[in-house]
XYZ file of C-alpha atoms in Angstrom:
535
model
C 71.049 -55.700 8.240
C 72.658 -54.692 11.700
C 70.288 -56.696 13.493
C 71.909 -59.940 12.213
C 75.461 -59.049 12.609
C 74.966 -57.760 16.325
C 73.477 -60.988 17.801
C 76.592 -62.536 19.177
C 77.829 -59.334 20.753
C 74.454 -58.266 22.475
C 74.062 -61.873 23.816
C 77.628 -61.863 25.185
C 76.865 -58.648 26.992
C 73.550 -60.084 28.589
C 73.672 -59.943 32.176
C 72.665 -62.877 34.372
C 70.411 -62.357 37.527
C 70.543 -65.273 39.870
C 70.945 -66.556 43.417
C 74.053 -67.859 44.744
C 74.281 -71.679 44.261
C 76.903 -74.287 45.388
C 77.280 -76.545 48.363
C 79.282 -79.590 49.480
C 77.781 -83.076 48.541
C 76.178 -84.694 51.141
C 76.287 -88.613 52.148
C 73.024 -90.417 51.518
C 70.565 -90.394 54.186
C 70.607 -93.476 56.226
C 66.958 -93.871 56.925
C 64.710 -95.054 54.232
C 62.586 -92.831 52.130
C 58.933 -92.796 52.872
C 56.847 -94.583 50.256
C 53.673 -92.065 50.161
C 55.878 -88.953 49.267
C 56.437 -85.727 51.441
C 52.770 -84.689 51.374
C 51.350 -88.038 52.446
C 53.187 -88.409 55.780
C 56.838 -88.244 55.556
C 59.041 -88.450 58.842
C 59.618 -85.394 60.731
C 62.221 -82.972 59.593
C 64.325 -83.723 62.638
C 64.682 -87.479 62.068
C 66.332 -86.622 58.542
C 69.833 -85.664 57.886
C 70.007 -82.049 56.785
C 71.019 -81.694 53.161
C 71.857 -78.772 50.930
C 69.931 -78.568 47.701
C 70.896 -76.642 44.403
C 67.969 -76.405 41.925
C 67.589 -74.338 38.714
C 64.305 -73.016 37.674
C 62.647 -70.492 35.413
C 61.186 -67.163 36.511
C 59.857 -63.922 35.148
C 62.399 -61.369 34.348
C 60.784 -59.236 37.232
C 60.481 -61.482 39.878
C 63.324 -61.753 42.759
C 63.480 -63.464 45.730
C 63.079 -61.220 48.879
C 65.638 -61.460 51.988
C 65.458 -64.891 53.669
C 63.373 -63.230 56.656
C 60.618 -62.335 54.293
C 60.699 -65.489 52.441
C 58.357 -67.690 53.926
C 58.277 -70.364 51.166
C 61.882 -70.961 51.785
C 61.185 -71.250 55.471
C 58.594 -73.624 55.239
C 60.478 -75.781 52.671
C 63.693 -75.901 54.738
C 61.871 -76.443 57.997
C 59.476 -79.241 56.576
C 62.435 -81.075 54.686
C 65.169 -80.402 56.876
C 67.218 -78.883 53.995
C 69.046 -75.575 52.792
C 67.364 -74.724 49.659
C 69.640 -72.688 47.015
C 67.703 -71.605 43.939
C 69.170 -70.431 40.623
C 66.444 -68.780 38.505
C 66.379 -66.852 35.280
C 63.767 -66.552 32.323
C 63.680 -69.266 30.083
C 66.080 -68.231 27.025
C 69.705 -68.014 26.159
C 70.965 -66.722 29.269
C 69.202 -69.792 31.026
C 70.554 -72.152 28.641
C 73.946 -70.510 28.938
C 74.213 -70.735 32.439
C 72.728 -74.382 32.767
C 75.370 -75.492 30.264
C 78.199 -73.679 32.006
C 77.153 -75.433 35.355
C 76.823 -78.907 33.459
C 80.213 -78.409 31.807
C 81.944 -77.529 35.316
C 80.265 -80.802 36.830
C 77.947 -78.345 39.316
C 74.746 -80.159 37.750
C 71.665 -79.010 39.775
C 70.081 -81.517 41.687
C 66.721 -80.515 39.941
C 66.604 -78.502 36.765
C 64.143 -77.340 34.415
C 64.992 -77.555 30.519
C 63.488 -76.925 27.069
C 62.586 -80.276 25.604
C 65.110 -80.192 22.688
C 67.952 -79.275 25.233
C 66.913 -82.020 27.641
C 67.637 -84.839 24.871
C 71.031 -83.420 24.943
C 71.653 -83.384 28.347
C 70.395 -87.022 28.543
C 72.796 -87.955 25.612
C 75.535 -86.240 27.639
C 74.932 -87.900 30.914
C 73.917 -85.050 33.006
C 70.489 -86.616 33.785
C 69.742 -89.305 36.123
C 67.660 -92.375 35.413
C 63.945 -91.764 37.069
C 62.856 -95.351 37.077
C 61.621 -96.158 40.892
C 62.193 -92.305 41.701
C 59.402 -90.760 39.725
C 56.439 -92.834 40.590
C 52.963 -92.576 41.811
C 54.187 -94.067 45.263
C 56.823 -91.447 45.810
C 55.056 -88.625 43.912
C 51.319 -89.116 44.527
C 50.325 -85.472 44.302
C 51.957 -85.041 41.097
C 50.105 -88.074 39.578
C 46.778 -87.622 41.337
C 46.323 -84.010 39.996
C 48.687 -83.289 37.089
C 50.265 -85.942 35.050
C 49.269 -89.529 34.150
C 51.331 -92.413 33.794
C 50.311 -92.605 30.106
C 51.547 -89.000 29.960
C 54.876 -90.146 31.292
C 55.050 -93.141 29.058
C 54.914 -91.146 25.842
C 57.135 -88.480 27.143
C 60.375 -90.401 27.193
C 63.198 -89.871 24.729
C 65.743 -92.391 23.398
C 63.973 -95.243 25.169
C 65.206 -94.118 28.492
C 63.439 -92.661 31.747
C 65.263 -89.381 32.231
C 63.081 -86.578 32.230
C 59.345 -85.893 33.336
C 57.042 -83.203 32.284
C 56.508 -80.093 34.491
C 52.873 -79.876 35.363
C 51.338 -77.928 32.315
C 48.410 -75.739 31.434
C 45.832 -77.658 29.598
C 43.637 -74.867 28.863
C 45.230 -72.619 26.075
C 45.321 -68.718 26.513
C 47.428 -68.153 23.497
C 46.009 -64.599 21.865
C 46.971 -61.513 20.060
C 46.740 -58.569 22.660
C 46.244 -54.936 21.467
C 46.201 -51.413 22.873
C 42.264 -50.732 22.534
C 43.176 -47.323 23.739
C 45.230 -46.809 20.624
C 42.340 -48.128 18.247
C 39.898 -45.570 20.068
C 42.480 -42.725 19.574
C 42.836 -43.217 15.837
C 39.139 -44.220 15.439
C 39.934 -47.643 14.252
C 37.990 -51.062 14.972
C 39.224 -54.332 16.013
C 41.003 -56.073 13.277
C 38.816 -59.359 12.266
C 41.049 -60.689 9.485
C 44.525 -60.489 8.162
C 44.502 -57.282 5.908
C 42.824 -55.302 8.722
C 45.314 -56.450 11.039
C 48.176 -55.131 8.833
C 46.224 -51.801 8.348
C 45.869 -51.370 12.208
C 49.607 -52.242 12.389
C 50.450 -49.472 9.872
C 48.318 -46.818 11.662
C 50.015 -47.716 14.968
C 53.503 -46.895 13.225
C 52.935 -43.847 10.968
C 49.946 -42.394 12.666
C 51.206 -41.386 16.190
C 48.946 -43.473 18.409
C 50.001 -42.215 21.819
C 49.852 -38.459 20.607
C 53.199 -37.604 21.818
C 54.210 -36.085 18.446
C 57.128 -38.601 17.817
C 57.695 -41.286 15.401
C 58.311 -43.677 18.009
C 55.771 -46.444 17.816
C 55.509 -50.018 15.801
C 52.525 -51.773 15.241
C 53.909 -55.304 16.181
C 56.740 -57.055 18.281
C 57.934 -60.409 19.024
C 61.014 -62.140 20.381
C 63.606 -63.985 18.172
C 66.088 -64.777 20.782
C 68.737 -63.809 18.399
C 68.359 -67.042 16.476
C 64.538 -67.689 15.602
C 61.504 -66.432 13.532
C 58.877 -66.133 16.071
C 55.682 -68.056 15.665
C 54.051 -65.142 16.836
C 54.092 -63.509 13.433
C 50.333 -63.564 12.078
C 51.828 -64.709 8.639
C 52.003 -68.390 9.812
C 48.178 -68.376 10.443
C 47.707 -66.375 7.294
C 49.015 -69.403 5.383
C 47.003 -71.958 7.202
C 49.382 -72.888 9.791
C 47.930 -73.577 13.244
C 50.383 -74.942 15.952
C 53.782 -76.214 15.610
C 52.805 -79.793 14.697
C 49.439 -81.014 13.678
C 47.706 -83.680 11.316
C 45.858 -82.671 8.274
C 44.422 -85.388 5.874
C 46.364 -88.048 7.593
C 49.652 -86.383 7.072
C 51.975 -85.248 9.909
C 52.844 -81.711 9.512
C 55.942 -80.051 11.117
C 55.272 -76.589 10.571
C 58.678 -74.742 10.555
C 60.204 -77.223 8.055
C 57.144 -77.641 5.900
C 57.539 -76.468 2.211
C 54.740 -73.941 2.943
C 57.251 -72.037 5.035
C 58.488 -70.492 1.474
C 55.065 -68.343 1.630
C 55.305 -67.853 5.370
C 58.864 -66.236 4.958
C 58.094 -64.281 1.873
C 55.038 -62.832 3.746
C 57.115 -61.779 6.838
C 59.627 -60.103 4.761
C 56.671 -58.242 3.251
C 55.295 -57.225 6.662
C 59.022 -56.098 7.906
C 59.723 -54.271 4.769
C 56.689 -52.267 5.542
C 58.477 -50.851 8.585
C 55.646 -51.766 11.052
C 57.484 -54.476 12.856
C 59.833 -53.544 15.871
C 63.032 -53.691 14.383
C 64.610 -55.067 17.504
C 62.186 -58.007 17.352
C 64.829 -60.939 16.286
C 67.225 -59.688 19.264
C 64.497 -59.541 21.557
C 64.893 -62.346 24.383
C 61.955 -63.997 25.652
C 59.887 -61.594 27.861
C 61.552 -58.325 26.182
C 58.804 -58.073 23.637
C 56.458 -57.420 26.489
C 58.622 -54.763 27.821
C 58.604 -52.994 24.594
C 55.012 -53.342 24.579
C 54.476 -52.037 28.021
C 56.911 -49.058 27.227
C 54.568 -48.082 24.516
C 56.894 -49.068 21.727
C 54.540 -51.551 20.208
C 50.842 -51.887 20.007
C 50.409 -55.580 19.331
C 51.766 -58.526 20.738
C 51.252 -62.039 21.265
C 50.638 -63.402 24.684
C 50.411 -66.560 26.467
C 48.637 -67.425 29.761
C 45.504 -66.243 31.525
C 46.517 -63.393 33.481
C 49.318 -61.643 31.044
C 46.799 -58.725 30.903
C 45.093 -58.816 34.241
C 44.592 -55.433 35.873
C 46.758 -56.450 39.101
C 49.351 -58.814 37.674
C 52.297 -57.435 38.585
C 54.303 -59.351 35.893
C 51.553 -58.540 33.378
C 51.253 -55.924 30.451
C 48.585 -53.892 31.999
C 50.501 -53.245 35.225
C 53.919 -52.728 33.607
C 52.229 -50.455 31.077
C 51.019 -48.314 33.958
C 54.478 -48.500 35.561
C 56.020 -47.102 32.512
C 53.875 -43.880 32.247
C 51.387 -45.543 29.641
C 48.376 -44.439 31.853
C 45.702 -45.005 29.347
C 46.961 -48.403 28.232
C 44.106 -50.855 27.955
C 45.478 -54.094 26.474
C 42.577 -56.455 25.054
C 42.574 -60.029 23.544
C 41.606 -60.562 19.912
C 42.179 -63.060 17.362
C 41.301 -62.767 13.596
C 41.402 -66.504 13.296
C 39.156 -67.194 16.424
C 36.293 -68.970 14.675
C 38.704 -71.032 12.462
C 41.585 -71.997 15.012
C 44.087 -70.125 17.003
C 46.364 -72.867 17.890
C 46.318 -76.735 18.697
C 45.387 -78.283 22.106
C 48.343 -78.417 24.476
C 50.443 -81.848 25.071
C 53.235 -82.281 27.816
C 55.654 -79.547 27.490
C 59.014 -78.909 29.008
C 60.621 -81.214 31.499
C 62.442 -81.364 34.941
C 65.573 -83.472 35.046
C 67.356 -84.917 38.072
C 71.399 -84.633 38.182
C 73.310 -87.684 37.603
C 75.905 -86.310 40.162
C 73.545 -85.966 43.140
C 73.447 -88.595 45.877
C 70.293 -90.781 46.227
C 69.492 -88.901 49.438
C 69.498 -85.410 47.592
C 67.364 -86.899 44.738
C 64.875 -88.423 47.053
C 64.522 -85.324 49.334
C 64.295 -83.330 46.000
C 61.381 -85.547 44.790
C 59.539 -85.042 48.193
C 59.778 -81.384 47.704
C 58.615 -81.418 44.133
C 55.480 -83.603 45.295
C 54.762 -81.020 48.018
C 54.837 -78.273 45.599
C 52.056 -80.412 43.549
C 50.140 -80.810 46.704
C 47.316 -78.621 47.543
C 49.131 -77.318 50.618
C 52.265 -76.468 48.434
C 50.176 -75.171 45.547
C 48.231 -72.647 48.047
C 51.585 -71.489 49.718
C 53.361 -70.938 46.230
C 50.370 -69.384 44.664
C 48.348 -67.438 47.252
C 50.654 -67.234 50.398
C 50.086 -68.261 53.763
C 46.689 -69.159 55.373
C 45.510 -66.710 57.778
C 47.763 -64.134 56.617
C 47.323 -64.038 52.585
C 44.263 -65.638 52.396
C 41.372 -67.400 54.472
C 40.494 -71.139 53.646
C 36.589 -72.239 54.453
C 36.554 -75.899 53.028
C 37.279 -75.395 49.289
C 36.743 -71.696 49.533
C 39.918 -69.588 49.346
C 39.446 -65.683 49.962
C 42.412 -63.601 49.220
C 43.580 -60.718 51.160
C 44.418 -58.255 48.635
C 46.360 -55.786 51.071
C 48.421 -58.465 52.727
C 49.097 -60.054 49.396
C 50.501 -56.865 47.937
C 52.340 -55.806 50.815
C 54.090 -59.206 51.548
C 54.304 -60.658 48.180
C 53.844 -58.415 45.045
C 56.012 -55.503 46.813
C 58.734 -58.058 47.661
C 59.576 -59.131 44.289
C 56.616 -61.028 43.121
C 58.513 -63.776 44.416
C 55.734 -66.462 44.667
C 56.242 -66.664 40.668
C 59.588 -68.102 41.315
C 58.339 -71.139 43.523
C 55.297 -71.435 41.361
C 57.481 -72.698 38.422
C 56.134 -76.251 39.089
C 52.857 -75.742 38.742
C 50.135 -73.717 36.717
C 47.869 -71.375 38.368
C 44.747 -73.811 38.069
C 43.231 -74.250 41.459
C 40.237 -76.299 39.934
C 42.459 -79.371 39.869
C 42.033 -79.489 43.608
C 38.273 -78.407 43.472
C 39.168 -74.770 44.859
C 36.778 -71.775 44.752
C 39.172 -68.604 44.556
C 37.445 -65.407 45.778
C 40.411 -62.992 44.709
C 39.386 -59.242 44.971
C 42.395 -58.694 42.589
C 40.579 -60.415 39.859
C 38.370 -57.527 38.248
C 35.326 -57.662 36.007
C 37.502 -56.633 33.075
C 40.006 -59.611 33.927
C 36.923 -62.047 33.691
C 35.970 -60.713 30.511
C 39.283 -61.274 28.938
C 39.272 -64.973 30.225
C 35.752 -65.271 28.747
C 36.780 -63.766 25.261
C 39.888 -66.012 25.099
C 37.796 -69.162 26.051
C 35.546 -68.783 23.224
C 38.415 -69.183 20.577
C 38.175 -72.406 18.591
C 41.080 -74.612 19.347
C 42.173 -77.208 16.861
C 43.199 -81.119 17.859
C 46.719 -81.822 18.870
C 48.881 -84.861 17.495
C 47.588 -86.245 20.565
C 50.921 -87.390 22.143
C 54.342 -86.053 23.144
C 56.823 -86.004 20.265
C 60.027 -88.022 21.207
C 63.049 -88.899 19.381
C 64.848 -92.152 19.347
C 68.569 -92.633 20.339
C 70.758 -91.218 17.625
C 68.377 -88.498 16.481
C 69.317 -84.909 17.169
C 66.222 -82.723 16.817
C 68.416 -79.829 18.521
C 70.976 -79.619 15.721
C 68.029 -79.793 13.092
C 66.171 -76.966 14.633
C 69.286 -74.905 14.830
C 70.153 -75.385 11.285
C 66.612 -74.757 10.249
C 66.528 -71.529 12.064
C 69.833 -70.545 10.464
C 68.140 -70.767 7.090
C 65.132 -69.098 8.152
C 67.011 -65.983 9.226
C 69.267 -66.193 6.346
C 66.305 -66.003 4.052
C 64.834 -63.204 6.121
C 67.902 -61.119 6.547
C 70.207 -61.723 3.588
C 68.184 -63.144 0.502
C 65.696 -61.361 -1.528
C 63.069 -64.067 -1.093
C 62.230 -67.440 0.162
C 62.971 -69.264 -3.548
C 65.840 -71.345 -1.954
C 63.647 -72.774 0.838
C 62.776 -75.904 -0.846
C 66.684 -76.453 -1.235
C 67.294 -75.641 2.101
C 64.612 -77.928 3.378
C 65.880 -81.072 1.721
C 69.163 -80.316 3.485
C 67.312 -80.325 6.840
C 65.406 -83.484 5.751
C 68.516 -85.482 4.774
C 71.738 -84.238 6.194
C 70.141 -83.330 9.628
C 67.728 -86.256 9.547
C 64.424 -84.471 9.344
C 63.000 -87.438 7.276
C 63.650 -89.973 10.078
C 62.821 -87.726 12.899
C 59.334 -86.737 11.453
C 58.547 -90.125 10.318
C 59.128 -91.160 13.940
C 56.965 -88.459 15.079
C 54.353 -89.743 12.412
C 54.453 -93.216 13.990
C 53.988 -91.975 17.422
C 51.125 -90.010 16.216
C 49.584 -93.122 14.301
C 49.852 -94.972 17.473
C 47.896 -92.202 19.722
C 45.177 -91.733 16.875
C 44.691 -95.210 16.269
C 45.106 -94.834 12.318
C 48.089 -94.383 9.840
C 49.631 -90.965 9.873
C 52.269 -90.446 7.354
C 55.016 -87.933 6.613
C 55.927 -86.654 3.593
C 59.481 -85.329 3.352
C 59.740 -84.574 -0.552
C 58.654 -80.876 -1.704
C-alpha cells in the first residue's frame, strides 16, 4: 500500500513552525529565591538579575505569536520576572519530538520543555532532565499545588524512582466524543447513529452518496491521525470490541488495550472498515491535528474530538470555525456517541509532563518555576486565557465578563496566540471559583457541553502508570505499533497477532512492565490486581 511506504519521505519533508531560540547561559542569581513563589510575593523584577529563558511548549497548528508590540503576555512576563522569554512552539507530534530531540542532542536543552510521557522516560535516562527535588514543592509553587496538582499525584507520577518530571495541569472532566456533520445527515435524510452498525452505514453514505452535493466523489465517512506510526484509538472498532480507554481494570485484571490478545479482533475489524473505502486514505500519515483540517475542509464527516470547545461557534482553532473558513458554510458539527450509555472512555489520570533542563543554571530554573507558578495562578490564568483586565474582560469579584469585540481584535485575529501561553493550564475557570460571562459562548455551545457531560465515563486505574529503571516502555510501544501497522497494511488478517504479542511481552519486556502497572494499580485500589501475559 502506498500509504505505508510514503511515511518516511513525508515526515522528512514536513516543515517546522517555531520561534527563534538560544541565548547565552546566565550566571546564577545572587539573591535567594522567594519561598512563596512568584504569585505570592516575589522580589520586584528590578531586584533580580535579568535572564534569558528558552522554553519549548506545545501549541495548536493554527496559533502563532504576534509581533512583540502586540504580545501583552510576553511583555507582562518579561516585566514581572525580569527575563527575556523565548518560546519554541509546535503541535504535539512527530515534528515536535524531532525538534526537541535535535535540541537535546546538540546540548541546547530548553530550560523548560513539554514532553509525552513515554518520551520523558528516555530524557530522564539520557540525563537531559533535572532532578526536581526541592524545586517543584508547595512552598515554591503554591498555585500549582493549591489549584491543579496534589502531592499524592506527584508521588505516583515519578518514573525510575526519580523526581525528574511533573504533570502539566490537566482537565479532569472528559470531553472525548465523536463529532458528525449534522448537515450531511440532514441532506441525506439519515438519523444520528446509535450503534456500530448504524455508524458504518452512515460512513458509507457519507462516502458514496455525495453528502455535500458538489457532484464529486471526494468525501469519506471517517478520518483519524496515525502520525505515520500508530493505529489511532479513534477507530470505533476498539469500542465495538469492548475496549474502553487505553488501560483499565476488568474482573481484577489489568488490561493494556493495545497489547491485549483482543487486538486480533480489533485489527481485523479495522481492516474490514478500511476495505469498505469509507476511511480517509491518508489517515495513517495524518499528523496530530491534520484529521481536523481534513474534516473542516469537507473531506470527512465523522471525527473524534477531545476538548470541550472543539466545535464551539467562536473557537478560532475549532472545527466549526475552520469549516466556515474553508467554505463549508452549512457545516454543523455535533457530538454523538454510540456507546454513550455503556462507557465512552475512562476517567482521566495525570497526563503528559513538563521537565527542567539538566544544563540550566539554578537561577534559570528558579525563575522558570516562578513563571510556571504564575501561569497556574488566577492572575496568570486570566491573562493567558481571557486577556487583559479592563480591555478584554471586566472583573467584578469572581464574575468575569468578556469583551467579545476586543478579544477578537487583539487575540483571535492576532494568531489566536493565547493558546500558546495557555499550554500549562486547561480552560477550567471553576478551579478559581470564577463565573465566566462570555458572549462568544452560544446556546449551541452550551448544548454541546451538556450532551458530552451526559456520557457514561468508566473508572480509571486510579494512578499514574510509571516504569521502573531499566524498563523501556517507549521501545515496547514502538515495536507494538510496527506489528499493528504491518498487520493492517501487509498481512491478510490479524492471525499472527498472538505470536507478535508474545514477542512484545518477552523480548520487549511487556510482561514485567504490565505486572508493575498492575502492582501500582493494586496499591491505588487497595486490592489485588493481576496481569495475564499469556494468550
